[in-house]
Amino acid sequence: MACRITELVLDVHDPELERLLAAGARPVDIGQTGDESWHVLADPEGNEFCLPRRRVAPV
């Protein structure tokens, strides 16, 4: 099995994402490109889930 090390960049200005990370969620890399409209996270037990990214209104 190959091991892959990646760096995930998260929008930590999203209050819900900050709350989940503080509660023990962790980012999970399932092959995202970074262009997705969601974050992939895992809870402390390892259950994966998606969180929609915060949308910013156009200027």
PDB file of N, CA and C in Angstrom:
ATOM      1  N   MET A   1       0.847  -1.171   0.000  1.00  0.00           N
ATOM      2  CA  MET A   1       0.000   0.000   0.000  1.00  0.00           C
ATOM      3  C   MET A   1       0.894   1.237   0.000  1.00  0.00           C
ATOM      4  N   ALA A   2       0.617   2.147  -0.890  1.00  0.00           N
ATOM      5  CA  ALA A   2       1.376   3.394  -0.973  1.00  0.00           C
ATOM      6  C   ALA A   2       0.848   4.385   0.048  1.00  0.00           C
ATOM      7  N   CYS A   3       1.735   5.132   0.630  1.00  0.00           N
ATOM      8  CA  CYS A   3       1.349   6.173   1.578  1.00  0.00           C
ATOM      9  C   CYS A   3       1.521   7.514   0.883  1.00  0.00           C
ATOM     10  N   ARG A   4       0.511   8.341   1.006  1.00  0.00           N
ATOM     11  CA  ARG A   4       0.550   9.632   0.341  1.00  0.00           C
ATOM     12  C   ARG A   4       0.473  10.735   1.388  1.00  0.00           C
ATOM     13  N   ILE A   5       1.392  11.661   1.338  1.00  0.00           N
ATOM     14  CA  ILE A   5       1.371  12.801   2.256  1.00  0.00           C
ATOM     15  C   ILE A   5       0.934  14.013   1.457  1.00  0.00           C
ATOM     16  N   THR A   6      -0.120  14.647   1.926  1.00  0.00           N
ATOM     17  CA  THR A   6      -0.620  15.830   1.238  1.00  0.00           C
ATOM     18  C   THR A   6      -0.844  16.938   2.245  1.00  0.00           C
ATOM     19  N   GLU A   7      -0.877  18.123   1.750  1.00  0.00           N
ATOM     20  CA  GLU A   7      -1.174  19.283   2.582  1.00  0.00           C
ATOM     21  C   GLU A   7      -2.557  19.766   2.198  1.00  0.00           C
ATOM     22  N   LEU A   8      -3.453  19.811   3.165  1.00  0.00           N
ATOM     23  CA  LEU A   8      -4.806  20.275   2.906  1.00  0.00           C
ATOM     24  C   LEU A   8      -4.919  21.725   3.338  1.00  0.00           C
ATOM     25  N   VAL A   9      -5.494  22.533   2.499  1.00  0.00           N
ATOM     26  CA  VAL A   9      -5.705  23.940   2.815  1.00  0.00           C
ATOM     27  C   VAL A   9      -7.185  24.123   3.090  1.00  0.00           C
ATOM     28  N   LEU A  10      -7.509  24.599   4.276  1.00  0.00           N
ATOM     29  CA  LEU A  10      -8.903  24.766   4.667  1.00  0.00           C
ATOM     30  C   LEU A  10      -9.223  26.236   4.850  1.00  0.00           C
ATOM     31  N   ASP A  11     -10.480  26.576   4.596  1.00  0.00           N
ATOM     32  CA  ASP A  11     -10.961  27.938   4.829  1.00  0.00           C
ATOM     33  C   ASP A  11     -11.294  28.058   6.304  1.00  0.00           C
ATOM     34  N   VAL A  12     -10.310  28.440   7.112  1.00  0.00           N
ATOM     35  CA  VAL A  12     -10.545  28.499   8.548  1.00  0.00           C
ATOM     36  C   VAL A  12     -11.315  29.747   8.956  1.00  0.00           C
ATOM     37  N   HIS A  13     -11.770  30.513   7.977  1.00  0.00           N
ATOM     38  CA  HIS A  13     -12.618  31.655   8.297  1.00  0.00           C
ATOM     39  C   HIS A  13     -14.084  31.233   8.321  1.00  0.00           C
ATOM     40  N   ASP A  14     -14.351  29.967   8.066  1.00  0.00           N
ATOM     41  CA  ASP A  14     -15.703  29.433   8.106  1.00  0.00           C
ATOM     42  C   ASP A  14     -15.993  29.035   9.556  1.00  0.00           C
ATOM     43  N   PRO A  15     -16.920  29.717  10.229  1.00  0.00           N
ATOM     44  CA  PRO A  15     -17.173  29.442  11.647  1.00  0.00           C
ATOM     45  C   PRO A  15     -17.586  27.992  11.918  1.00  0.00           C
ATOM     46  N   GLU A  16     -18.361  27.391  11.034  1.00  0.00           N
ATOM     47  CA  GLU A  16     -18.783  26.006  11.261  1.00  0.00           C
ATOM     48  C   GLU A  16     -17.596  25.057  11.141  1.00  0.00           C
ATOM     49  N   LEU A  17     -16.714  25.299  10.191  1.00  0.00           N
ATOM     50  CA  LEU A  17     -15.513  24.476  10.055  1.00  0.00           C
ATOM     51  C   LEU A  17     -14.636  24.630  11.293  1.00  0.00           C
ATOM     52  N   GLU A  18     -14.455  25.849  11.758  1.00  0.00           N
ATOM     53  CA  GLU A  18     -13.667  26.085  12.969  1.00  0.00           C
ATOM     54  C   GLU A  18     -14.259  25.333  14.153  1.00  0.00           C
ATOM     55  N   ARG A  19     -15.581  25.363  14.283  1.00  0.00           N
ATOM     56  CA  ARG A  19     -16.259  24.682  15.395  1.00  0.00           C
ATOM     57  C   ARG A  19     -16.020  23.176  15.333  1.00  0.00           C
ATOM     58  N   LEU A  20     -16.158  22.596  14.130  1.00  0.00           N
ATOM     59  CA  LEU A  20     -15.975  21.151  13.983  1.00  0.00           C
ATOM     60  C   LEU A  20     -14.529  20.735  14.258  1.00  0.00           C
ATOM     61  N   LEU A  21     -13.563  21.511  13.768  1.00  0.00           N
ATOM     62  CA  LEU A  21     -12.158  21.194  14.026  1.00  0.00           C
ATOM     63  C   LEU A  21     -11.844  21.285  15.518  1.00  0.00           C
ATOM     64  N   ALA A  22     -12.399  22.285  16.191  1.00  0.00           N
ATOM     65  CA  ALA A  22     -12.181  22.436  17.630  1.00  0.00           C
ATOM     66  C   ALA A  22     -12.815  21.286  18.410  1.00  0.00           C
ATOM     67  N   ALA A  23     -13.879  20.697  17.856  1.00  0.00           N
ATOM     68  CA  ALA A  23     -14.569  19.592  18.517  1.00  0.00           C
ATOM     69  C   ALA A  23     -13.905  18.243  18.233  1.00  0.00           C
ATOM     70  N   GLY A  24     -12.837  18.238  17.425  1.00  0.00           N
ATOM     71  CA  GLY A  24     -12.108  16.996  17.198  1.00  0.00           C
ATOM     72  C   GLY A  24     -12.165  16.446  15.791  1.00  0.00           C
ATOM     73  N   ALA A  25     -12.887  17.105  14.890  1.00  0.00           N
ATOM     74  CA  ALA A  25     -12.900  16.650  13.496  1.00  0.00           C
ATOM     75  C   ALA A  25     -11.519  16.895  12.897  1.00  0.00           C
ATOM     76  N   ARG A  26     -11.198  16.120  11.863  1.00  0.00           N
ATOM     77  CA  ARG A  26      -9.912  16.316  11.193  1.00  0.00           C
ATOM     78  C   ARG A  26     -10.130  16.251   9.690  1.00  0.00           C
ATOM     79  N   PRO A  27      -9.323  16.968   8.911  1.00  0.00           N
ATOM     80  CA  PRO A  27      -9.437  16.923   7.455  1.00  0.00           C
ATOM     81  C   PRO A  27      -9.068  15.536   6.933  1.00  0.00           C
ATOM     82  N   VAL A  28      -9.750  15.108   5.884  1.00  0.00           N
ATOM     83  CA  VAL A  28      -9.474  13.820   5.252  1.00  0.00           C
ATOM     84  C   VAL A  28      -9.227  14.058   3.765  1.00  0.00           C
ATOM     85  N   ASP A  29      -8.179  13.457   3.251  1.00  0.00           N
ATOM     86  CA  ASP A  29      -7.869  13.561   1.824  1.00  0.00           C
ATOM     87  C   ASP A  29      -8.392  12.313   1.130  1.00  0.00           C
ATOM     88  N   ILE A  30      -9.416  12.489   0.285  1.00  0.00           N
ATOM     89  CA  ILE A  30      -9.942  11.369  -0.497  1.00  0.00           C
ATOM     90  C   ILE A  30      -9.706  11.617  -1.982  1.00  0.00           C
ATOM     91  N   GLY A  31      -8.720  12.467  -2.269  1.00  0.00           N
ATOM     92  CA  GLY A  31      -8.388  12.762  -3.655  1.00  0.00           C
ATOM     93  C   GLY A  31      -9.009  14.044  -4.169  1.00  0.00           C
ATOM     94  N   GLN A  32      -9.400  14.932  -3.272  1.00  0.00           N
ATOM     95  CA  GLN A  32      -9.981  16.198  -3.683  1.00  0.00           C
ATOM     96  C   GLN A  32      -8.966  17.005  -4.489  1.00  0.00           C
ATOM     97  N   THR A  33      -9.490  17.840  -5.369  1.00  0.00           N
ATOM     98  CA  THR A  33      -8.631  18.716  -6.172  1.00  0.00           C
ATOM     99  C   THR A  33      -8.474  20.087  -5.535  1.00  0.00           C
ATOM    100  N   GLY A  34      -9.352  20.432  -4.596  1.00  0.00           N
ATOM    101  CA  GLY A  34      -9.348  21.757  -3.994  1.00  0.00           C
ATOM    102  C   GLY A  34     -10.400  22.663  -4.596  1.00  0.00           C
ATOM    103  N   ASP A  35     -11.012  22.216  -5.687  1.00  0.00           N
ATOM    104  CA  ASP A  35     -12.053  23.005  -6.344  1.00  0.00           C
ATOM    105  C   ASP A  35     -13.455  22.583  -5.911  1.00  0.00           C
ATOM    106  N   GLU A  36     -13.559  21.605  -5.033  1.00  0.00           N
ATOM    107  CA  GLU A  36     -14.872  21.127  -4.597  1.00  0.00           C
ATOM    108  C   GLU A  36     -15.589  22.198  -3.785  1.00  0.00           C
ATOM    109  N   SER A  37     -16.892  22.072  -3.718  1.00  0.00           N
ATOM    110  CA  SER A  37     -17.688  23.030  -2.941  1.00  0.00           C
ATOM    111  C   SER A  37     -17.954  22.494  -1.533  1.00  0.00           C
ATOM    112  N   TRP A  38     -17.100  21.592  -1.063  1.00  0.00           N
ATOM    113  CA  TRP A  38     -17.264  21.015   0.261  1.00  0.00           C
ATOM    114  C   TRP A  38     -15.903  20.648   0.849  1.00  0.00           C
ATOM    115  N   HIS A  39     -15.885  20.475   2.172  1.00  0.00           N
ATOM    116  CA  HIS A  39     -14.722  19.961   2.896  1.00  0.00           C
ATOM    117  C   HIS A  39     -15.031  18.514   3.253  1.00  0.00           C
ATOM    118  N   VAL A  40     -14.047  17.640   3.223  1.00  0.00           N
ATOM    119  CA  VAL A  40     -14.208  16.267   3.697  1.00  0.00           C
ATOM    120  C   VAL A  40     -13.502  16.179   5.040  1.00  0.00           C
ATOM    121  N   LEU A  41     -14.245  15.752   6.048  1.00  0.00           N
ATOM    122  CA  LEU A  41     -13.734  15.664   7.414  1.00  0.00           C
ATOM    123  C   LEU A  41     -14.038  14.283   7.975  1.00  0.00           C
ATOM    124  N   ALA A  42     -13.405  13.956   9.088  1.00  0.00           N
ATOM    125  CA  ALA A  42     -13.725  12.746   9.834  1.00  0.00           C
ATOM    126  C   ALA A  42     -13.928  13.143  11.287  1.00  0.00           C
ATOM    127  N   ASP A  43     -14.922  12.523  11.918  1.00  0.00           N
ATOM    128  CA  ASP A  43     -15.140  12.783  13.335  1.00  0.00           C
ATOM    129  C   ASP A  43     -14.078  12.023  14.138  1.00  0.00           C
ATOM    130  N   PRO A  44     -14.029  12.219  15.459  1.00  0.00           N
ATOM    131  CA  PRO A  44     -12.993  11.558  16.264  1.00  0.00           C
ATOM    132  C   PRO A  44     -13.006  10.028  16.166  1.00  0.00           C
ATOM    133  N   GLU A  45     -14.133   9.430  15.779  1.00  0.00           N
ATOM    134  CA  GLU A  45     -14.212   7.970  15.631  1.00  0.00           C
ATOM    135  C   GLU A  45     -13.825   7.511  14.230  1.00  0.00           C
ATOM    136  N   GLY A  46     -13.515   8.463  13.335  1.00  0.00           N
ATOM    137  CA  GLY A  46     -13.092   8.113  11.988  1.00  0.00           C
ATOM    138  C   GLY A  46     -14.190   8.101  10.944  1.00  0.00           C
ATOM    139  N   ASN A  47     -15.418   8.461  11.322  1.00  0.00           N
ATOM    140  CA  ASN A  47     -16.523   8.510  10.363  1.00  0.00           C
ATOM    141  C   ASN A  47     -16.370   9.742   9.484  1.00  0.00           C
ATOM    142  N   GLU A  48     -16.317   9.533   8.183  1.00  0.00           N
ATOM    143  CA  GLU A  48     -16.129  10.641   7.251  1.00  0.00           C
ATOM    144  C   GLU A  48     -17.456  11.318   6.928  1.00  0.00           C
ATOM    145  N   PHE A  49     -17.388  12.635   6.732  1.00  0.00           N
ATOM    146  CA  PHE A  49     -18.571  13.405   6.348  1.00  0.00           C
ATOM    147  C   PHE A  49     -18.127  14.637   5.584  1.00  0.00           C
ATOM    148  N   CYS A  50     -19.070  15.246   4.881  1.00  0.00           N
ATOM    149  CA  CYS A  50     -18.775  16.441   4.086  1.00  0.00           C
ATOM    150  C   CYS A  50     -19.447  17.658   4.698  1.00  0.00           C
ATOM    151  N   LEU A  51     -18.770  18.774   4.619  1.00  0.00           N
ATOM    152  CA  LEU A  51     -19.296  20.060   5.067  1.00  0.00           C
ATOM    153  C   LEU A  51     -19.254  21.003   3.879  1.00  0.00           C
ATOM    154  N   PRO A  52     -20.404  21.523   3.444  1.00  0.00           N
ATOM    155  CA  PRO A  52     -20.378  22.484   2.328  1.00  0.00           C
ATOM    156  C   PRO A  52     -19.502  23.680   2.685  1.00  0.00           C
ATOM    157  N   ARG A  53     -18.751  24.154   1.709  1.00  0.00           N
ATOM    158  CA  ARG A  53     -17.924  25.350   1.925  1.00  0.00           C
ATOM    159  C   ARG A  53     -18.824  26.570   2.023  1.00  0.00           C
ATOM    160  N   ARG A  54     -18.373  27.522   2.811  1.00  0.00           N
ATOM    161  CA  ARG A  54     -19.110  28.773   2.946  1.00  0.00           C
ATOM    162  C   ARG A  54     -19.051  29.504   1.619  1.00  0.00           C
ATOM    163  N   ARG A  55     -20.181  29.985   1.185  1.00  0.00           N
ATOM    164  CA  ARG A  55     -20.230  30.742  -0.072  1.00  0.00           C
ATOM    165  C   ARG A  55     -20.132  32.225   0.240  1.00  0.00           C
ATOM    166  N   VAL A  56     -19.363  32.905  -0.556  1.00  0.00           N
ATOM    167  CA  VAL A  56     -19.192  34.344  -0.394  1.00  0.00           C
ATOM    168  C   VAL A  56     -19.989  35.027  -1.491  1.00  0.00           C
ATOM    169  N   ALA A  57     -20.785  36.010  -1.104  1.00  0.00           N
ATOM    170  CA  ALA A  57     -21.599  36.733  -2.085  1.00  0.00           C
ATOM    171  C   ALA A  57     -20.694  37.494  -3.048  1.00  0.00           C
ATOM    172  N   PRO A  58     -21.026  37.479  -4.338  1.00  0.00           N
ATOM    173  CA  PRO A  58     -20.214  38.227  -5.301  1.00  0.00           C
ATOM    174  C   PRO A  58     -20.243  39.721  -5.013  1.00  0.00           C
ATOM    175  N   VAL A  59     -19.148  40.396  -5.311  1.00  0.00           N
ATOM    176  CA  VAL A  59     -19.035  41.840  -5.051  1.00  0.00           C
ATOM    177  C   VAL A  59     -19.564  42.614  -6.225  1.00  0.00           C
TER     178      VAL A  59
END
